[in-house]
Amino acid sequence: MSIIKKYSDKLYLKQWGIGFLRGSLADIIRQKNTNLSFDWFTLDDKGVSKADPFVFKTPDGRVNILFEYVSTYHLDGRIALMVCNDQLEPVMEKMMLDTRDHLSYPYVYQENGQIYVFPENAFGGSLCCYEFDTEKREFRNRRVIIDQPLLDSTIVRHEGKYWLFATRLGDGFNSDLHIFYADNLFGPYTEHKANPVKSDLNGSRPAGNLIDVDGQLYRPSQNCRNYYGESITINRIKTLTTEAFEE
């Protein structure tokens, strides 16, 4: 940790917030443009942070955001939902899930008209999946996917298999990337033979959906070299098989 970061943490209150970027992720990747402008939602309570947003639309056309709702002073993450109108203004917010463990990173995966959510629950010891009821806007049908304390689990379907990227609670939780794969979204998942496939504080821990641009797969990740969540690094995946991984 840098000396500036060490003392700024003592002088300032840190809050995570949610913002919108209006534009094309593909164009950002093609142009490597980092001169970005965000529209930020207002944080009315200094004691609350909102982080790890995942955005999706429901059949009623509304934009939904699942996110981590966490006290600024305590490690008490819960999963909340924000519903927005056409102008991306919040019109409703509700608490969705509280397991009394620290929940975060409610990864959203859509398949066959269904919306599935995989909240991080590393302190609870396992990764679970919930179905999102689009009418009631509730979670249902909980399933255990992997009985391991995984962080920021992110899934992509590639060449007929489901690939799950995550780090693991413990040593290397910000630096050691692990991959699991399966023939079915709900598993069983097999560990990649090369795990951890990557060890680097910059570019390992997942930071959102994988993106296909011009036939190439790109993986957003966190840069944690100086501190957690310092910035995002986007990696281009060169090789992804059950035997090898390179990006």
XYZ file of C-alpha atoms in Angstrom:
247
model
C 0.000 0.000 0.000
C 1.371 3.440 -0.917
C 1.957 6.005 1.838
C -0.558 8.352 0.146
C -3.225 5.646 0.212
C -2.423 4.816 3.834
C -3.061 8.352 5.043
C -5.935 9.157 2.683
C -7.843 6.212 4.219
C -7.544 7.954 7.588
C -8.577 11.377 6.289
C -11.475 10.504 3.985
C -14.642 8.436 4.098
C -14.685 5.971 1.217
C -17.978 5.133 -0.477
C -18.658 2.953 -3.493
C -21.327 4.243 -5.874
C -23.087 3.213 -9.088
C -22.812 5.136 -12.342
C -23.931 4.725 -15.958
C -21.714 5.001 -18.997
C -23.689 5.625 -22.182
C -21.846 4.035 -25.055
C -20.573 0.837 -26.634
C -18.279 -1.482 -24.702
C -17.116 -2.898 -28.021
C -16.033 0.559 -29.208
C -14.211 1.179 -25.937
C -12.267 -2.052 -26.415
C -11.537 -1.378 -30.087
C -10.401 2.209 -29.499
C -8.798 1.580 -26.080
C -10.446 4.814 -24.963
C -10.317 5.554 -21.246
C -11.565 9.159 -21.447
C -14.928 8.124 -20.019
C -17.748 10.135 -18.467
C -20.229 8.585 -16.042
C -23.622 9.644 -14.728
C -23.626 8.781 -11.021
C -26.602 7.925 -8.844
C -26.788 10.058 -5.719
C -25.654 8.501 -2.435
C -27.877 10.104 0.192
C -26.521 8.166 3.177
C -22.822 8.490 4.067
C -23.129 5.230 5.984
C -24.021 3.152 2.909
C -22.120 2.043 -0.187
C -23.603 0.554 -3.351
C -21.244 -1.594 -5.388
C -20.874 -4.475 -7.869
C -23.816 -3.507 -10.142
C -25.210 -5.990 -12.669
C -27.738 -4.599 -15.143
C -30.501 -6.416 -17.033
C -33.930 -5.787 -18.515
C -37.166 -7.563 -17.550
C -40.067 -8.278 -19.962
C -41.774 -5.036 -18.867
C -38.865 -3.126 -20.440
C -37.547 -1.807 -17.158
C -33.834 -1.586 -16.422
C -32.987 -3.556 -13.274
C -29.768 -3.283 -11.274
C -28.758 -5.896 -8.726
C -25.981 -4.656 -6.466
C -24.183 -5.040 -3.161
C -25.685 -2.872 -0.408
C -23.125 -2.534 2.365
C -22.564 -0.410 5.442
C -19.559 1.875 5.141
C -18.466 0.842 8.636
C -19.232 -2.885 8.753
C -18.704 -5.926 6.519
C -22.434 -6.662 6.211
C -23.059 -6.940 2.487
C -26.577 -7.689 1.260
C -28.034 -7.924 -2.238
C -30.448 -5.186 -3.267
C -32.408 -4.320 -6.414
C -32.870 -0.941 -8.078
C -35.483 -0.519 -10.838
C -35.142 2.425 -13.244
C -37.415 4.168 -15.728
C -36.595 4.959 -19.367
C -34.480 7.944 -18.290
C -32.455 5.633 -16.017
C -33.897 7.303 -12.928
C -34.490 5.012 -9.918
C -38.184 4.401 -9.271
C -37.948 1.517 -6.803
C -35.397 -0.093 -4.523
C -35.760 -3.203 -2.375
C -33.630 -5.609 -0.385
C -33.425 -9.012 -2.087
C -31.149 -11.246 -0.022
C -29.559 -11.210 3.420
C -27.914 -14.402 4.653
C -26.102 -12.740 7.600
C -22.867 -13.506 5.759
C -21.185 -10.909 3.577
C -22.892 -10.995 0.164
C -21.681 -9.142 -2.925
C -21.165 -9.383 -6.713
C -24.650 -10.646 -7.754
C -23.576 -12.014 -11.122
C -26.477 -12.239 -13.612
C -26.647 -14.919 -16.308
C -29.533 -15.181 -18.797
C -30.422 -18.345 -20.685
C -33.567 -19.677 -22.380
C -35.645 -16.756 -21.185
C -34.617 -17.274 -17.544
C -32.566 -14.934 -15.386
C -30.174 -16.548 -12.893
C -28.212 -14.787 -10.168
C -24.985 -16.050 -8.572
C -24.250 -13.830 -5.543
C -20.803 -14.034 -4.009
C -21.001 -15.656 -0.553
C -17.402 -16.684 0.090
C -17.776 -16.178 3.848
C -20.698 -18.605 3.746
C -18.443 -21.178 2.105
C -20.241 -21.887 -1.170
C -21.492 -20.403 -4.430
C -25.259 -20.606 -4.929
C -27.609 -19.796 -7.794
C -31.084 -18.225 -7.568
C -33.769 -17.793 -10.205
C -35.020 -14.227 -10.595
C -38.826 -14.015 -10.673
C -39.442 -11.206 -13.186
C -43.038 -10.571 -12.081
C -42.536 -10.474 -8.322
C -38.893 -9.365 -8.565
C -37.865 -11.983 -6.023
C -35.290 -14.762 -5.767
C -36.420 -18.409 -5.720
C -35.149 -21.996 -6.108
C -31.734 -21.735 -4.470
C -29.140 -24.273 -5.673
C -25.591 -24.898 -4.463
C -23.262 -24.735 -7.476
C -19.763 -25.125 -6.000
C -19.017 -25.883 -2.373
C -15.992 -23.568 -2.206
C -15.482 -19.980 -0.906
C -15.257 -18.291 -4.310
C -14.995 -14.555 -4.930
C -16.594 -12.658 -7.845
C -17.661 -15.767 -9.770
C -18.267 -14.961 -13.448
C -19.629 -17.407 -16.042
C -19.398 -17.483 -19.821
C -20.511 -20.116 -22.348
C -17.744 -20.777 -24.825
C -17.305 -23.571 -27.367
C -20.013 -25.748 -25.816
C -18.942 -25.466 -22.179
C -19.671 -23.200 -19.235
C -16.539 -21.559 -17.851
C -16.546 -20.085 -14.358
C -13.816 -17.605 -13.392
C -13.187 -16.665 -9.746
C -10.612 -16.117 -7.061
C -10.778 -17.967 -3.759
C -10.954 -16.726 -0.164
C -7.576 -17.009 1.574
C -4.063 -16.338 0.356
C -4.157 -14.954 -3.155
C -7.780 -13.780 -2.966
C -6.927 -10.753 -5.118
C -4.222 -12.337 -7.256
C -4.886 -16.037 -8.001
C -7.365 -16.726 -10.791
C -9.148 -20.087 -10.789
C -11.243 -21.559 -13.608
C -13.930 -24.249 -13.422
C -15.870 -25.758 -16.330
C -19.044 -27.786 -16.859
C -21.408 -29.059 -19.546
C -24.398 -27.649 -17.651
C -24.874 -24.184 -16.148
C -25.610 -25.710 -12.741
C -22.685 -28.139 -12.838
C -21.085 -30.297 -11.747
C -18.019 -28.096 -12.294
C -14.498 -29.437 -12.726
C -11.398 -27.523 -11.656
C -9.042 -26.511 -14.426
C -5.864 -28.565 -14.355
C -3.684 -25.432 -14.326
C -5.369 -23.730 -11.335
C -4.465 -21.118 -10.385
C -4.195 -20.254 -14.051
C -2.856 -16.769 -13.286
C -1.194 -15.029 -10.312
C -1.110 -11.261 -10.575
C -2.621 -8.493 -8.466
C -3.405 -6.660 -11.696
C -5.707 -8.609 -13.978
C -6.835 -11.702 -12.060
C -9.888 -11.065 -9.868
C -13.022 -10.799 -12.070
C -14.767 -7.463 -12.612
C -17.878 -8.262 -14.655
C -19.227 -10.001 -17.734
C -16.921 -11.352 -20.403
C -17.353 -9.539 -23.714
C -17.183 -10.877 -27.266
C -15.785 -8.279 -29.677
C -15.114 -9.182 -33.299
C -14.877 -12.873 -32.410
C -12.417 -12.304 -29.566
C -13.297 -12.894 -25.905
C -12.331 -10.163 -23.431
C -12.362 -10.519 -19.644
C -12.678 -7.481 -17.338
C -10.646 -7.844 -14.155
C -9.598 -5.825 -11.141
C -6.289 -4.079 -10.685
C -5.480 -4.480 -6.972
C -1.761 -3.722 -7.038
C -1.947 -0.708 -4.746
C -5.351 -1.312 -3.153
C -8.533 -3.304 -3.701
C -10.566 -2.163 -6.697
C -8.080 0.489 -7.811
C -9.132 0.182 -11.471
C -10.274 -2.258 -14.152
C -7.998 -4.090 -16.570
C -9.463 -5.753 -19.663
C -7.710 -8.928 -20.806
C -7.977 -10.553 -24.236
C -8.312 -14.331 -23.889
C -5.987 -16.133 -26.296
C -6.470 -19.746 -25.154
C -9.312 -21.301 -23.133
C -9.423 -25.104 -23.043
C -9.646 -27.732 -20.323
C -5.865 -28.140 -20.632
C -4.595 -24.568 -21.023
C -5.367 -20.885 -20.449
C -3.660 -17.747 -21.729
C -4.736 -14.104 -21.894
